[in-house]
Amino acid sequence: MKLVSFCCVVAVLSILPADAFSQPVQLVNAFPNLTFTYPVLVTHAGDGTNRVFVVQQNGLIKVFQNDSAVTSASVFLNIANKLSSTGGGGDERG
């Protein structure tokens, strides 16, 4: 499935005009009123509820409405007590 997606992206990119990539890109904060701690994944519910989930490296999964004016996110799942940040010699936190 991933290979098919990649092939589709390559096919689309190959039909775009050469100057399509010379335009400046502007990044916009989709949820300017929210902050997250070490986010590692952003996804949607996929069930028609218009919810967005943010998985944080510290073991929290936050959920909120897919609206740029949203001002708060709730904890959907907290598995922080199941994570270990010691040992291994690295700086991994989740």
XYZ file of C-alpha atoms in Angstrom:
94
model
C 0.000 0.000 0.000
C 2.828 2.418 0.813
C 4.494 1.640 -2.507
C 1.283 2.427 -4.371
C 0.983 5.761 -2.531
C 4.589 6.614 -3.323
C 4.102 5.741 -6.991
C 1.026 7.972 -7.161
C 2.986 10.862 -5.658
C 5.810 10.360 -8.157
C 3.303 10.248 -11.014
C 1.639 13.482 -9.874
C 4.975 15.219 -9.382
C 6.125 14.195 -12.842
C 3.161 15.937 -14.535
C 3.504 19.243 -12.671
C 5.150 22.115 -14.533
C 8.812 22.688 -13.717
C 8.138 26.100 -12.157
C 5.587 24.643 -9.697
C 8.406 24.089 -7.217
C 9.914 27.561 -7.536
C 7.030 29.223 -5.684
C 7.725 30.168 -2.056
C 6.184 27.965 0.591
C 4.581 29.554 3.610
C 4.044 27.481 6.737
C 0.935 28.260 8.764
C 0.254 27.114 12.308
C -2.938 25.071 11.938
C -3.798 25.279 15.643
C -2.200 28.485 16.954
C -3.925 28.313 20.354
C -2.576 24.853 21.225
C 0.862 23.656 22.273
C 2.208 20.123 22.506
C 5.167 18.475 24.214
C 7.350 16.456 21.820
C 4.607 15.603 19.296
C 5.457 12.545 17.196
C 2.230 11.968 15.236
C -0.796 13.962 14.136
C -3.789 12.065 12.756
C -7.548 12.325 12.434
C -10.240 10.090 13.898
C -11.453 8.922 10.499
C -14.936 8.391 11.865
C -16.672 11.593 10.774
C -16.361 13.301 14.180
C -13.869 15.895 12.876
C -11.445 15.138 15.725
C -7.655 15.390 15.568
C -5.274 13.360 17.727
C -1.723 14.311 18.637
C 0.526 11.602 20.048
C 3.206 12.992 22.326
C 6.469 11.259 23.122
C 5.725 11.552 26.861
C 2.850 9.046 26.595
C -0.104 11.399 26.225
C -2.504 11.360 23.313
C -4.407 14.639 23.017
C -7.705 15.045 21.149
C -9.457 18.182 19.913
C -11.783 19.444 17.206
C -10.281 20.091 13.785
C -10.837 23.849 13.979
C -8.075 26.470 13.834
C -9.865 28.462 16.561
C -9.837 25.561 19.060
C -8.405 26.651 22.424
C -8.075 23.399 24.345
C -7.216 19.757 23.888
C -8.276 16.910 26.163
C -6.224 13.908 27.167
C -7.594 10.962 25.178
C -5.147 8.410 26.566
C -2.349 8.595 29.129
C 0.218 5.793 29.142
C 3.021 7.869 30.698
C 3.307 5.449 33.621
C 4.069 2.613 31.174
C 7.062 4.393 29.617
C 10.648 4.327 30.745
C 13.208 7.021 30.017
C 16.100 5.403 31.868
C 18.704 2.986 30.593
C 19.976 2.398 27.115
C 22.337 5.356 27.272
C 20.235 7.403 24.856
C 18.004 10.396 25.208
C 14.828 8.553 24.194
C 11.802 9.667 26.178
C 9.037 7.354 25.122
